[in-house]
XYZ file of C-alpha atoms in Angstrom:
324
model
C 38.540 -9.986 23.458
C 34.809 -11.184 22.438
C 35.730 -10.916 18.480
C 39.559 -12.843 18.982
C 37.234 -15.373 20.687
C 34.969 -16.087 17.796
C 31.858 -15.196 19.792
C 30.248 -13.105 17.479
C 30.751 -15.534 14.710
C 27.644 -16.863 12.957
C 25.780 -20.361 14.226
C 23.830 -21.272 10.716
C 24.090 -25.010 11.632
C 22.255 -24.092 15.336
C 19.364 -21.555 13.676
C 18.673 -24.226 11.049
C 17.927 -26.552 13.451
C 16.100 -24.599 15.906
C 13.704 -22.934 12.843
C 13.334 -26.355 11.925
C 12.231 -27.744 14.936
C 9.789 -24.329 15.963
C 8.346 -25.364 12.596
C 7.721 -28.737 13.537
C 5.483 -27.913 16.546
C 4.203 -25.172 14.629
C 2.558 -27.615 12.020
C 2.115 -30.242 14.591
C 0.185 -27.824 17.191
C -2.251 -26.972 14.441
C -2.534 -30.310 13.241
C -2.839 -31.650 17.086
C -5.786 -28.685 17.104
C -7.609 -30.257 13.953
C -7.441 -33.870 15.467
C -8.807 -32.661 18.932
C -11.908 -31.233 16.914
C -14.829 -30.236 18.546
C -13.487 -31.470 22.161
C -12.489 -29.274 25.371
C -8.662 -31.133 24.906
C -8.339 -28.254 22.343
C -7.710 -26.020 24.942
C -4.545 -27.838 26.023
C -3.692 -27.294 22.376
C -4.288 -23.795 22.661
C -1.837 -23.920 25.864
C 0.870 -25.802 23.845
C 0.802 -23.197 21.164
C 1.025 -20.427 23.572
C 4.596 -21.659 23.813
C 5.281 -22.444 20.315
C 4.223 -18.952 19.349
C 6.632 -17.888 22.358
C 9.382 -19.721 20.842
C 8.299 -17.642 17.402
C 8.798 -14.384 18.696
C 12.657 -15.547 19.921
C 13.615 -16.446 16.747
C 11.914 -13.305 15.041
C 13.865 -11.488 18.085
C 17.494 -13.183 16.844
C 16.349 -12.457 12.977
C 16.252 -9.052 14.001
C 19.108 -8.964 15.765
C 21.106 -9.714 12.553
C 22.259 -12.913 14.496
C 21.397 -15.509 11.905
C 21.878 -13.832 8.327
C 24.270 -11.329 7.127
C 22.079 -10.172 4.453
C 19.815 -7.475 4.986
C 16.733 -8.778 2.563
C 16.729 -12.613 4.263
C 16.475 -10.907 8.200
C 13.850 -8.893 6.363
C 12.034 -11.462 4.730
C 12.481 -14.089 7.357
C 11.503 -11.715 10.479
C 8.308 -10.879 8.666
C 7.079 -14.674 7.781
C 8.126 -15.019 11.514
C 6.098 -12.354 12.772
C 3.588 -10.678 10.418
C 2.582 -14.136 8.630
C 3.537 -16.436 11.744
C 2.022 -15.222 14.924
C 0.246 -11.834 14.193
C 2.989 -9.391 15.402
C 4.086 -6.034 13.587
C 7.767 -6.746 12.801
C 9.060 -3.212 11.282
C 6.804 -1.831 14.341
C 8.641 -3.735 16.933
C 11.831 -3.958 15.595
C 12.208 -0.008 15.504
C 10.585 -0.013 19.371
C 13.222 -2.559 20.510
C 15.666 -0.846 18.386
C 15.489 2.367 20.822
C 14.996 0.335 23.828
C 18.430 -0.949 22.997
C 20.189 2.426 22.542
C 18.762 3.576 25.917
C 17.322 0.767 27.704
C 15.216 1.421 31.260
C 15.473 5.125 30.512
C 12.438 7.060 30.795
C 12.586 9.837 27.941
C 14.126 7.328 25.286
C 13.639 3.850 25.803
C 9.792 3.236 24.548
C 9.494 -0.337 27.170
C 9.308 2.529 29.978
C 6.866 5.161 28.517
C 3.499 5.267 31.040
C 0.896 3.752 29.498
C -0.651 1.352 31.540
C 1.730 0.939 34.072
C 4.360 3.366 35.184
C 8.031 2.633 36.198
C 8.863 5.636 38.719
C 7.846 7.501 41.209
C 7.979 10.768 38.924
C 5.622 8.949 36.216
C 3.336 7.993 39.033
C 2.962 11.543 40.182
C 2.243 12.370 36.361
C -0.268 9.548 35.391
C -3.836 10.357 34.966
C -7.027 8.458 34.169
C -6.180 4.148 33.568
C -2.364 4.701 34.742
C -3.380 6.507 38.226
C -5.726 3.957 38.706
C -3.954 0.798 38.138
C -0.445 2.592 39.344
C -2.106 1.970 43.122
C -2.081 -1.996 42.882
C -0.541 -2.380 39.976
C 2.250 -5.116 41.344
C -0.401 -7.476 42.137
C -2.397 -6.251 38.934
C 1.092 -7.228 36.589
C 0.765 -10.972 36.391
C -3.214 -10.578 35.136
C -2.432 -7.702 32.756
C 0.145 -9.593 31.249
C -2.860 -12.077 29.603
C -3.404 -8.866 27.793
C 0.290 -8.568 26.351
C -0.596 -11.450 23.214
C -3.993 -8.983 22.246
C -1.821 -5.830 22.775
C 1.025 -6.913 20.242
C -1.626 -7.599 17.693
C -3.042 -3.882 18.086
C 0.009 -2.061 17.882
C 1.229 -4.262 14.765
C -2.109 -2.807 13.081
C -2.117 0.763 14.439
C 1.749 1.130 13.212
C 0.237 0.636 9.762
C -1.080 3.875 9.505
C 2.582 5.339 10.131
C 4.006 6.352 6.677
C 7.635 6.092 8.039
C 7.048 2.556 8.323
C 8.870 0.694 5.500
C 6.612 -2.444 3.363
C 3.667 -0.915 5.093
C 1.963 -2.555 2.409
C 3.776 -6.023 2.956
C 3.306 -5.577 6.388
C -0.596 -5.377 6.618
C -0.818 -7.911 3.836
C 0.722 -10.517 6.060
C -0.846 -9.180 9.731
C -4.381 -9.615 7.761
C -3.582 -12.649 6.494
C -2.664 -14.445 9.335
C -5.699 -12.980 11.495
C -7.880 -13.879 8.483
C -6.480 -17.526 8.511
C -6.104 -17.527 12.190
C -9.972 -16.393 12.882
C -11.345 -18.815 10.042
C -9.457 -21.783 11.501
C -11.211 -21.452 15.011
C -14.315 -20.908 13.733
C -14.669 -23.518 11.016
C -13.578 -26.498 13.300
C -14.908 -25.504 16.175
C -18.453 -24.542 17.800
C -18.737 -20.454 18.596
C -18.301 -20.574 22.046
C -15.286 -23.324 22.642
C -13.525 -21.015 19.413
C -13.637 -17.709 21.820
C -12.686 -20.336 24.697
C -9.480 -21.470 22.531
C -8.559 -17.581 21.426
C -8.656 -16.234 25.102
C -6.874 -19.341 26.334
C -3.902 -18.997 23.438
C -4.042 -15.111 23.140
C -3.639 -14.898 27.224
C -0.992 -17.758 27.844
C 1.165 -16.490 24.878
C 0.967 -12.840 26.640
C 2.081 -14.395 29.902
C 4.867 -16.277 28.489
C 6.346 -13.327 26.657
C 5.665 -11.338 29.619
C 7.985 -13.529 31.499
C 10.549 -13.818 29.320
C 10.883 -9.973 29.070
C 10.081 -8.742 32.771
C 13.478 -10.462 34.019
C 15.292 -8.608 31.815
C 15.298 -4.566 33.314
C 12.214 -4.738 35.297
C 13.417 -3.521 39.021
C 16.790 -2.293 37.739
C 17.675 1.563 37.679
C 15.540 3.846 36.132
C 17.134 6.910 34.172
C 15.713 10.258 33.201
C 16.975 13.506 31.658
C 20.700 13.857 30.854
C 21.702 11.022 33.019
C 23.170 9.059 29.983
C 26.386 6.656 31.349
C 28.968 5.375 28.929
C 27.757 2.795 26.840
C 29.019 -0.227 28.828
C 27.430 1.213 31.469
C 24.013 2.183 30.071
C 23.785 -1.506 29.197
C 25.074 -3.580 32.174
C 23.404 -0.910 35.278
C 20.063 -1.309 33.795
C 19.959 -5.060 32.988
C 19.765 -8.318 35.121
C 20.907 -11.769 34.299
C 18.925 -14.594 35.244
C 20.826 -17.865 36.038
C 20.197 -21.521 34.749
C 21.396 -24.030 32.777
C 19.856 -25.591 29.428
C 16.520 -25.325 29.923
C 16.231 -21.271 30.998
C 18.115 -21.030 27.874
C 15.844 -22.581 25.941
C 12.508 -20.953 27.979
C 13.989 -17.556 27.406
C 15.615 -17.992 23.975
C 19.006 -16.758 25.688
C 18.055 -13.380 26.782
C 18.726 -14.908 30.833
C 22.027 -13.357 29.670
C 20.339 -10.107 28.759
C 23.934 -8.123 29.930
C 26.168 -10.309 26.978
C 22.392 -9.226 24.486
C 22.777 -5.506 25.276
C 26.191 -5.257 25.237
C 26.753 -7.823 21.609
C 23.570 -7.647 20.499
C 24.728 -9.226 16.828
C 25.952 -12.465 18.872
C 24.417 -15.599 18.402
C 22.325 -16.618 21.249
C 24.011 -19.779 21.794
C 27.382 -17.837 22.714
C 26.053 -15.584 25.019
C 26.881 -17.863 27.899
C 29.997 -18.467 26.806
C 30.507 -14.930 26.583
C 29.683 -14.079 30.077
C 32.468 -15.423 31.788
C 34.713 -12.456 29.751
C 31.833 -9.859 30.475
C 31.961 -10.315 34.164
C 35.357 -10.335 34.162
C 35.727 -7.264 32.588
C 32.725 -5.767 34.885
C 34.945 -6.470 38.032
C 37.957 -4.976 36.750
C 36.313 -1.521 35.852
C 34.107 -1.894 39.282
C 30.961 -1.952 37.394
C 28.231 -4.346 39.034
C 27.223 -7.029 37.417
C 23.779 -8.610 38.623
C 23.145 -12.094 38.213
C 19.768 -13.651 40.057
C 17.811 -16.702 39.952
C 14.979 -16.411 38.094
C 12.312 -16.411 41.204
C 14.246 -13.342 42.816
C 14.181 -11.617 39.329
C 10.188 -11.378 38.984
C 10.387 -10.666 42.798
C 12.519 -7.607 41.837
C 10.715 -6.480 39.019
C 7.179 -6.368 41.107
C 8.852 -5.010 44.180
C 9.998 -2.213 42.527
C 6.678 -1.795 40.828
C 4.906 -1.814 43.816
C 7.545 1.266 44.904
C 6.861 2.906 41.755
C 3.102 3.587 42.529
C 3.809 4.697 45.978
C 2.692 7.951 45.403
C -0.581 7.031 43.790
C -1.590 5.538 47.495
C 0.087 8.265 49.688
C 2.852 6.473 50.486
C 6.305 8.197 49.679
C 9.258 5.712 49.984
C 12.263 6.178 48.258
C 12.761 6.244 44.119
């Protein structure tokens, strides 16, 4: 039904417009940051390009996604300007990490997005964790929002770790560009600005770009159900039980790149972002005929979900023992 209805044809008019304009307030944030100069306004720069690099990572997510070119070597080359070159993220590291969290998303053996690490996701993890993870695991609901100023610094650290992992292809390529940009990025600061106001524009950018991503992604499976061991549905299933839409018109769409219809991503993952709306009214559809449920939220509720169920997760860790 999707394919008949031209969904998962391509939008190259759309993506050439929306690169086009991410790389107008690319240039123009940076060239807004060299006019501000030595002034404390830089910092609302830093703000404003917390978002632009935001809107980065959703187009590197679509490249990847094989939504905007059919050809293997132009996703490759454009997802790695977009992420190694443009904002400092590992691209063959995260696209094989969101790769498996797409095969088996919210699951806790499989899906990498649910691994313990700082946080855990389940009661059984939180009975596991040790050292940081047993700490935090105890408040770690009303620890989320602050960790997430962390998110920007830990996608630059993972990018450079995955470099010394020989199954990672243009490792070469890769650390070229990741050094670059930091390089650039580093010199920038410091040559307009005075020490102290360049740390003050880093933490600023680095933290609000963490808790933007942070809130376009914890919408997306954050509260929903939790698998382990064997307990691997169908594929329609696997995808639709474990994520959450988030409803809104124009303007979610364009906060969240499209993935407030993170069902019609799981399920079509090759479809255009700009069709995924248009797609849901089929999806549902279908959902209600089979009698599989279909969550839809506003976006409020969603983060209220996602930190509830955190806050059940660590139960354990204070000696409380409510229900998975």
């Amino acid at each position: 039904m999707i394919a008949e209805t031209g969904l998962m044809a391509r939008r190259p008019g759309y993506y050439a417009l929306r690169f086009v304009a991410v790389a107008v307030l690319y240039a123009g944030g940076w060239t807004a940051f060299a006019l501000a100069g030595s002034s404390w306004w830089t910092l609302a720069v830093a703000a404003f390009l917390a978002v632009v690099y935001g809107q980065v990572a959703l187009l590197a997510h679509d490249v990847a996604h094989r939504q905007v070119f059919r050809l293997r070597r132009a996703t490759e080359v454009t997802g790695r300007i977009a992420g190694n070159a443009g904002i400092g993220m590992g691209y063959g590291w995260w696209q094989d990490k969101h790769t498996r969290h797409h095969a088996n998303p919210n699951h806790e053996d499989l899906d990498p997005d649910v691994a313990p690490d700082l946080l855990v996701w389940s009661q059984d993890q939180a009975r596991a964790a040790r050292g940081l993870p047993r700490f935090i695991g105890r408040s770690q609901a009303y620890l989320y929002v602050p960790l997430l100023t962390l998110e920007g610094f830990n996608l630059h650290v993972a990018g450079v770790r995955a470099l010394g992992d020989r199954s990672l292809k243009k490792r070469a390529l890769e650390g070229t560009l990741l050094i670059a940009h930091f390089a650039v990025y580093a010199a920038v600061l410091f040559l307009v600005l005075p020490p102290g106001m360049a740390v003050a524009f880093l933490a600023v950018h680095q933290c609000l770009f963490g808790v933007y991503l942070g809130s376009i992604f914890a919408p997306n499976h954050k509260g929903m159900p939790i698998l382990t061991g064997k307990d691997r549905p169908d594929f329609l299933r696997r995808q639709v039980l474990t994520s959450r839409n988030v409803r809104g018109g124009w303007f979610t769409d364009l906060a969240l790149g499209g993935l407030n219809h993170q069902i019609e991503h799981h399920l079509f993952p090759s479809m255009p972002s700009p069709h995924l709306r248009k797609a849901q009214i089929l999806v549902r559809r279908y959902c209600e005929e089979l009698g599989v449920a279909y969550l839809e939220t506003g976006l409020i509720t969603s983060y209220r979900q996602a930190l509830a169920s955190l806050h059940r997760a660590g139960a354990p860790l204070r000696g409380t023992h409510t229900a998975s």
